[in-house]
Amino acid sequence: MKIVATGLLVGAAAIYFLMRWIEHRDGSDTAAWVGFVRAAAEAGMVGALADWFAVTALFRQPLGLPIPHTALIPRKKDQIGEQLGEFVEQNFMTPEVIVERAVDLDMPRRVSGWLADPVNAPRVNDEVSRAIRLGSEMLRDEDVEKFIQAVLSWAAEPVWAPPLGRVLEQLVDENRVEPIIQMLCERAHEWAIDSQDLIDRVVDRDGPTWVPGFVNNLVGDKIYRELVEFTYKVRADPDHDLRRAMHDFVKDFAHELQYDEATIAKFEGIKAELLGRDEVTGAASTAWQAGKDVIEQMLDDPSSTLRTSISDAIVRLGVRIRDDAPLQAKMNTWVARVARHVADNYSTEIISVITETVRGWDAVETSRKIELQVGRDLQFIRINGTVVGSLAGLAIYTVSVLVFG
């Protein structure tokens, strides 16, 4: 386009000088049409030069001369970036525009429809596994171990006994402890049924050595029958004295955890000793390492339970949102609120991306890039200047001939 525009300028100059040569050669006998052509060519040459100067002045100094108000883009690059940022902020980053656009996008319906489409299931599977792997790679093992230790230290700081006592007391009041007592009684009865061999060994070992063996057998059988019968009664009778005693023990223990200083101190000492042991933190770190290895192995397998379960859960969520219009409306409301919050509080930071990016550009390189993007259209200005200038010159010369002869 530069060649075309410059060619028109050169053509106009050539025609002008040709007409001047004809005028000089023929003198007073010069044909009338020569003046019209000379005037048109002269005005076209002037228009082409003027528009060449205007276009060139945007990007550089014409002919390298330090003419004022030239090389506008290189000199005002930062100001252009700021004005562009202000324009975007005032016209595109207003809360009203952002909210309207966010609502028009209808993101919940679009995203849920895409997730619910079975065709996209493999990609969902891949993207989920990639996200999990990325999160796993971002977490360094030593950082996770420090985090586990910090959590254990944090958990050990507050006093557990009173809150635990209140919870236990509430469970007693709501009769939630009774199923646990029933389970213990059943386990005790089952143990008693299988305890014949244990009782015989204890009687033989701890009984008097002078007692005959058949007597020990009778004593063992008696103890076994009494133990089985006793545990059966405890298991079958909800109002048994032992069960009431167990119930009272739990209730008293709940009260002591809340109000007895000695019990509280003893409980907290056990807690601190347990959480402070190296075995606890070591077990947590080992669990993290083992869990991480298992997760990575399952992520490598496209048909693993982890990947398919997560992707299936996401697909089901997409189906639910897609088929639930009220939920979509509610989610659109959430999107609008988030968009408004971002526009109200972070529009300046977002727009700063434009201004800071433009500020970081090299002035000459920026001017070159912009010229390459819009230069073709700007060359039309030079072409139009040549054509319009020629027509204007021809019109002016024609009027002057008609008026003054």
mmCIF file with all atom_site columns, C-alpha atoms in Angstrom, residues 99-197:
data_model
loop_
_atom_site.group_PDB
_atom_site.id
_atom_site.type_symbol
_atom_site.label_atom_id
_atom_site.label_alt_id
_atom_site.label_comp_id
_atom_site.label_asym_id
_atom_site.label_entity_id
_atom_site.label_seq_id
_atom_site.pdbx_PDB_ins_code
_atom_site.Cartn_x
_atom_site.Cartn_y
_atom_site.Cartn_z
_atom_site.occupancy
_atom_site.B_iso_or_equiv
_atom_site.pdbx_formal_charge
_atom_site.auth_seq_id
_atom_site.auth_comp_id
_atom_site.auth_asym_id
_atom_site.auth_atom_id
_atom_site.pdbx_PDB_model_num
ATOM 1  C CA . VAL A 1 99  ? -23.504 -7.815  35.472 1.00 0.00 ? 99  VAL A CA 1
ATOM 2  C CA . GLU A 1 100 ? -25.606 -7.623  32.310 1.00 0.00 ? 100 GLU A CA 1
ATOM 3  C CA . ARG A 1 101 ? -22.974 -9.503  30.320 1.00 0.00 ? 101 ARG A CA 1
ATOM 4  C CA . ALA A 1 102 ? -22.535 -12.122 33.043 1.00 0.00 ? 102 ALA A CA 1
ATOM 5  C CA . VAL A 1 103 ? -26.277 -12.764 33.149 1.00 0.00 ? 103 VAL A CA 1
ATOM 6  C CA . ASP A 1 104 ? -26.544 -12.886 29.346 1.00 0.00 ? 104 ASP A CA 1
ATOM 7  C CA . LEU A 1 105 ? -23.806 -15.518 29.180 1.00 0.00 ? 105 LEU A CA 1
ATOM 8  C CA . ASP A 1 106 ? -25.958 -17.873 31.289 1.00 0.00 ? 106 ASP A CA 1
ATOM 9  C CA . MET A 1 107 ? -22.859 -19.734 32.422 1.00 0.00 ? 107 MET A CA 1
ATOM 10 C CA . PRO A 1 108 ? -24.613 -22.316 34.677 1.00 0.00 ? 108 PRO A CA 1
ATOM 11 C CA . ARG A 1 109 ? -26.732 -23.603 31.795 1.00 0.00 ? 109 ARG A CA 1
ATOM 12 C CA . ARG A 1 110 ? -23.865 -23.656 29.314 1.00 0.00 ? 110 ARG A CA 1
ATOM 13 C CA . VAL A 1 111 ? -21.336 -25.293 31.629 1.00 0.00 ? 111 VAL A CA 1
ATOM 14 C CA . SER A 1 112 ? -23.776 -27.824 33.050 1.00 0.00 ? 112 SER A CA 1
ATOM 15 C CA . GLY A 1 113 ? -24.964 -28.729 29.550 1.00 0.00 ? 113 GLY A CA 1
ATOM 16 C CA . TRP A 1 114 ? -21.389 -29.318 28.443 1.00 0.00 ? 114 TRP A CA 1
ATOM 17 C CA . LEU A 1 115 ? -20.571 -31.396 31.532 1.00 0.00 ? 115 LEU A CA 1
ATOM 18 C CA . ALA A 1 116 ? -23.745 -33.455 31.178 1.00 0.00 ? 116 ALA A CA 1
ATOM 19 C CA . ASP A 1 117 ? -22.998 -34.389 27.570 1.00 0.00 ? 117 ASP A CA 1
ATOM 20 C CA . PRO A 1 118 ? -21.610 -37.974 27.551 1.00 0.00 ? 118 PRO A CA 1
ATOM 21 C CA . VAL A 1 119 ? -19.385 -37.055 24.610 1.00 0.00 ? 119 VAL A CA 1
ATOM 22 C CA . ASN A 1 120 ? -17.369 -34.793 26.905 1.00 0.00 ? 120 ASN A CA 1
ATOM 23 C CA . ALA A 1 121 ? -16.950 -37.403 29.664 1.00 0.00 ? 121 ALA A CA 1
ATOM 24 C CA . PRO A 1 122 ? -13.418 -38.471 28.581 1.00 0.00 ? 122 PRO A CA 1
ATOM 25 C CA . ARG A 1 123 ? -12.248 -34.873 28.558 1.00 0.00 ? 123 ARG A CA 1
ATOM 26 C CA . VAL A 1 124 ? -13.792 -34.247 31.980 1.00 0.00 ? 124 VAL A CA 1
ATOM 27 C CA . ASN A 1 125 ? -11.954 -37.332 33.204 1.00 0.00 ? 125 ASN A CA 1
ATOM 28 C CA . ASP A 1 126 ? -8.645  -36.072 31.799 1.00 0.00 ? 126 ASP A CA 1
ATOM 29 C CA . GLU A 1 127 ? -9.061  -32.512 33.052 1.00 0.00 ? 127 GLU A CA 1
ATOM 30 C CA . VAL A 1 128 ? -10.008 -33.617 36.567 1.00 0.00 ? 128 VAL A CA 1
ATOM 31 C CA . SER A 1 129 ? -7.023  -35.960 36.798 1.00 0.00 ? 129 SER A CA 1
ATOM 32 C CA . ARG A 1 130 ? -4.761  -33.212 35.452 1.00 0.00 ? 130 ARG A CA 1
ATOM 33 C CA . ALA A 1 131 ? -6.036  -30.769 38.072 1.00 0.00 ? 131 ALA A CA 1
ATOM 34 C CA . ILE A 1 132 ? -5.540  -33.287 40.885 1.00 0.00 ? 132 ILE A CA 1
ATOM 35 C CA . ARG A 1 133 ? -2.045  -34.108 39.675 1.00 0.00 ? 133 ARG A CA 1
ATOM 36 C CA . LEU A 1 134 ? -1.190  -30.420 39.444 1.00 0.00 ? 134 LEU A CA 1
ATOM 37 C CA . GLY A 1 135 ? -2.373  -29.886 43.002 1.00 0.00 ? 135 GLY A CA 1
ATOM 38 C CA . SER A 1 136 ? -0.330  -32.866 44.149 1.00 0.00 ? 136 SER A CA 1
ATOM 39 C CA . GLU A 1 137 ? 2.782   -31.536 42.412 1.00 0.00 ? 137 GLU A CA 1
ATOM 40 C CA . MET A 1 138 ? 2.310   -28.093 43.934 1.00 0.00 ? 138 MET A CA 1
ATOM 41 C CA . LEU A 1 139 ? 2.224   -29.558 47.448 1.00 0.00 ? 139 LEU A CA 1
ATOM 42 C CA . ARG A 1 140 ? 5.754   -30.363 48.591 1.00 0.00 ? 140 ARG A CA 1
ATOM 43 C CA . ASP A 1 141 ? 6.030   -33.281 50.983 1.00 0.00 ? 141 ASP A CA 1
ATOM 44 C CA . GLU A 1 142 ? 7.923   -31.262 53.585 1.00 0.00 ? 142 GLU A CA 1
ATOM 45 C CA . ASP A 1 143 ? 5.279   -28.531 53.477 1.00 0.00 ? 143 ASP A CA 1
ATOM 46 C CA . VAL A 1 144 ? 2.499   -31.064 54.018 1.00 0.00 ? 144 VAL A CA 1
ATOM 47 C CA . GLU A 1 145 ? 4.390   -32.616 56.929 1.00 0.00 ? 145 GLU A CA 1
ATOM 48 C CA . LYS A 1 146 ? 4.880   -29.187 58.498 1.00 0.00 ? 146 LYS A CA 1
ATOM 49 C CA . PHE A 1 147 ? 1.190   -28.482 57.978 1.00 0.00 ? 147 PHE A CA 1
ATOM 50 C CA . ILE A 1 148 ? 0.238   -31.756 59.678 1.00 0.00 ? 148 ILE A CA 1
ATOM 51 C CA . GLN A 1 149 ? 2.492   -30.947 62.600 1.00 0.00 ? 149 GLN A CA 1
ATOM 52 C CA . ALA A 1 150 ? 1.029   -27.441 62.823 1.00 0.00 ? 150 ALA A CA 1
ATOM 53 C CA . VAL A 1 151 ? -2.512  -28.870 62.804 1.00 0.00 ? 151 VAL A CA 1
ATOM 54 C CA . LEU A 1 152 ? -1.639  -31.326 65.571 1.00 0.00 ? 152 LEU A CA 1
ATOM 55 C CA . SER A 1 153 ? -0.034  -28.535 67.612 1.00 0.00 ? 153 SER A CA 1
ATOM 56 C CA . TRP A 1 154 ? -3.057  -26.334 67.027 1.00 0.00 ? 154 TRP A CA 1
ATOM 57 C CA . ALA A 1 155 ? -5.409  -29.149 67.987 1.00 0.00 ? 155 ALA A CA 1
ATOM 58 C CA . ALA A 1 156 ? -3.481  -29.755 71.210 1.00 0.00 ? 156 ALA A CA 1
ATOM 59 C CA . GLU A 1 157 ? -3.696  -26.141 72.378 1.00 0.00 ? 157 GLU A CA 1
ATOM 60 C CA . PRO A 1 158 ? -7.370  -25.807 73.373 1.00 0.00 ? 158 PRO A CA 1
ATOM 61 C CA . VAL A 1 159 ? -8.785  -27.624 76.398 1.00 0.00 ? 159 VAL A CA 1
ATOM 62 C CA . TRP A 1 160 ? -10.765 -30.622 75.179 1.00 0.00 ? 160 TRP A CA 1
ATOM 63 C CA . ALA A 1 161 ? -12.181 -31.974 78.431 1.00 0.00 ? 161 ALA A CA 1
ATOM 64 C CA . PRO A 1 162 ? -15.084 -29.527 79.125 1.00 0.00 ? 162 PRO A CA 1
ATOM 65 C CA . PRO A 1 163 ? -16.427 -29.505 75.533 1.00 0.00 ? 163 PRO A CA 1
ATOM 66 C CA . LEU A 1 164 ? -16.104 -33.276 75.356 1.00 0.00 ? 164 LEU A CA 1
ATOM 67 C CA . GLY A 1 165 ? -17.897 -33.537 78.692 1.00 0.00 ? 165 GLY A CA 1
ATOM 68 C CA . ARG A 1 166 ? -20.761 -31.391 77.446 1.00 0.00 ? 166 ARG A CA 1
ATOM 69 C CA . VAL A 1 167 ? -21.094 -33.505 74.308 1.00 0.00 ? 167 VAL A CA 1
ATOM 70 C CA . LEU A 1 168 ? -21.048 -36.688 76.377 1.00 0.00 ? 168 LEU A CA 1
ATOM 71 C CA . GLU A 1 169 ? -23.627 -35.259 78.787 1.00 0.00 ? 169 GLU A CA 1
ATOM 72 C CA . GLN A 1 170 ? -25.924 -34.359 75.899 1.00 0.00 ? 170 GLN A CA 1
ATOM 73 C CA . LEU A 1 171 ? -25.574 -37.861 74.497 1.00 0.00 ? 171 LEU A CA 1
ATOM 74 C CA . VAL A 1 172 ? -26.569 -39.279 77.887 1.00 0.00 ? 172 VAL A CA 1
ATOM 75 C CA . ASP A 1 173 ? -29.581 -36.963 78.127 1.00 0.00 ? 173 ASP A CA 1
ATOM 76 C CA . GLU A 1 174 ? -30.702 -37.967 74.642 1.00 0.00 ? 174 GLU A CA 1
ATOM 77 C CA . ASN A 1 175 ? -30.236 -41.665 75.488 1.00 0.00 ? 175 ASN A CA 1
ATOM 78 C CA . ARG A 1 176 ? -27.607 -41.983 72.756 1.00 0.00 ? 176 ARG A CA 1
ATOM 79 C CA . VAL A 1 177 ? -25.237 -43.918 75.036 1.00 0.00 ? 177 VAL A CA 1
ATOM 80 C CA . GLU A 1 178 ? -27.602 -46.862 75.477 1.00 0.00 ? 178 GLU A CA 1
ATOM 81 C CA . PRO A 1 179 ? -26.860 -48.399 72.029 1.00 0.00 ? 179 PRO A CA 1
ATOM 82 C CA . ILE A 1 180 ? -23.154 -48.341 72.867 1.00 0.00 ? 180 ILE A CA 1
ATOM 83 C CA . ILE A 1 181 ? -23.782 -50.045 76.213 1.00 0.00 ? 181 ILE A CA 1
ATOM 84 C CA . GLN A 1 182 ? -25.952 -52.632 74.473 1.00 0.00 ? 182 GLN A CA 1
ATOM 85 C CA . MET A 1 183 ? -23.171 -53.327 71.984 1.00 0.00 ? 183 MET A CA 1
ATOM 86 C CA . LEU A 1 184 ? -20.634 -53.736 74.798 1.00 0.00 ? 184 LEU A CA 1
ATOM 87 C CA . CYS A 1 185 ? -22.948 -56.158 76.612 1.00 0.00 ? 185 CYS A CA 1
ATOM 88 C CA . GLU A 1 186 ? -23.385 -58.233 73.466 1.00 0.00 ? 186 GLU A CA 1
ATOM 89 C CA . ARG A 1 187 ? -19.645 -58.369 72.898 1.00 0.00 ? 187 ARG A CA 1
ATOM 90 C CA . ALA A 1 188 ? -19.117 -59.346 76.546 1.00 0.00 ? 188 ALA A CA 1
ATOM 91 C CA . HIS A 1 189 ? -21.627 -62.185 76.261 1.00 0.00 ? 189 HIS A CA 1
ATOM 92 C CA . GLU A 1 190 ? -19.993 -63.437 73.059 1.00 0.00 ? 190 GLU A CA 1
ATOM 93 C CA . TRP A 1 191 ? -16.627 -63.367 74.792 1.00 0.00 ? 191 TRP A CA 1
ATOM 94 C CA . ALA A 1 192 ? -18.049 -65.235 77.788 1.00 0.00 ? 192 ALA A CA 1
ATOM 95 C CA . ILE A 1 193 ? -19.377 -67.996 75.516 1.00 0.00 ? 193 ILE A CA 1
ATOM 96 C CA . ASP A 1 194 ? -15.895 -68.495 74.073 1.00 0.00 ? 194 ASP A CA 1
ATOM 97 C CA . SER A 1 195 ? -14.063 -68.182 77.407 1.00 0.00 ? 195 SER A CA 1
ATOM 98 C CA . GLN A 1 196 ? -14.165 -71.851 78.567 1.00 0.00 ? 196 GLN A CA 1
ATOM 99 C CA . ASP A 1 197 ? -10.549 -72.584 77.658 1.00 0.00 ? 197 ASP A CA 1
#
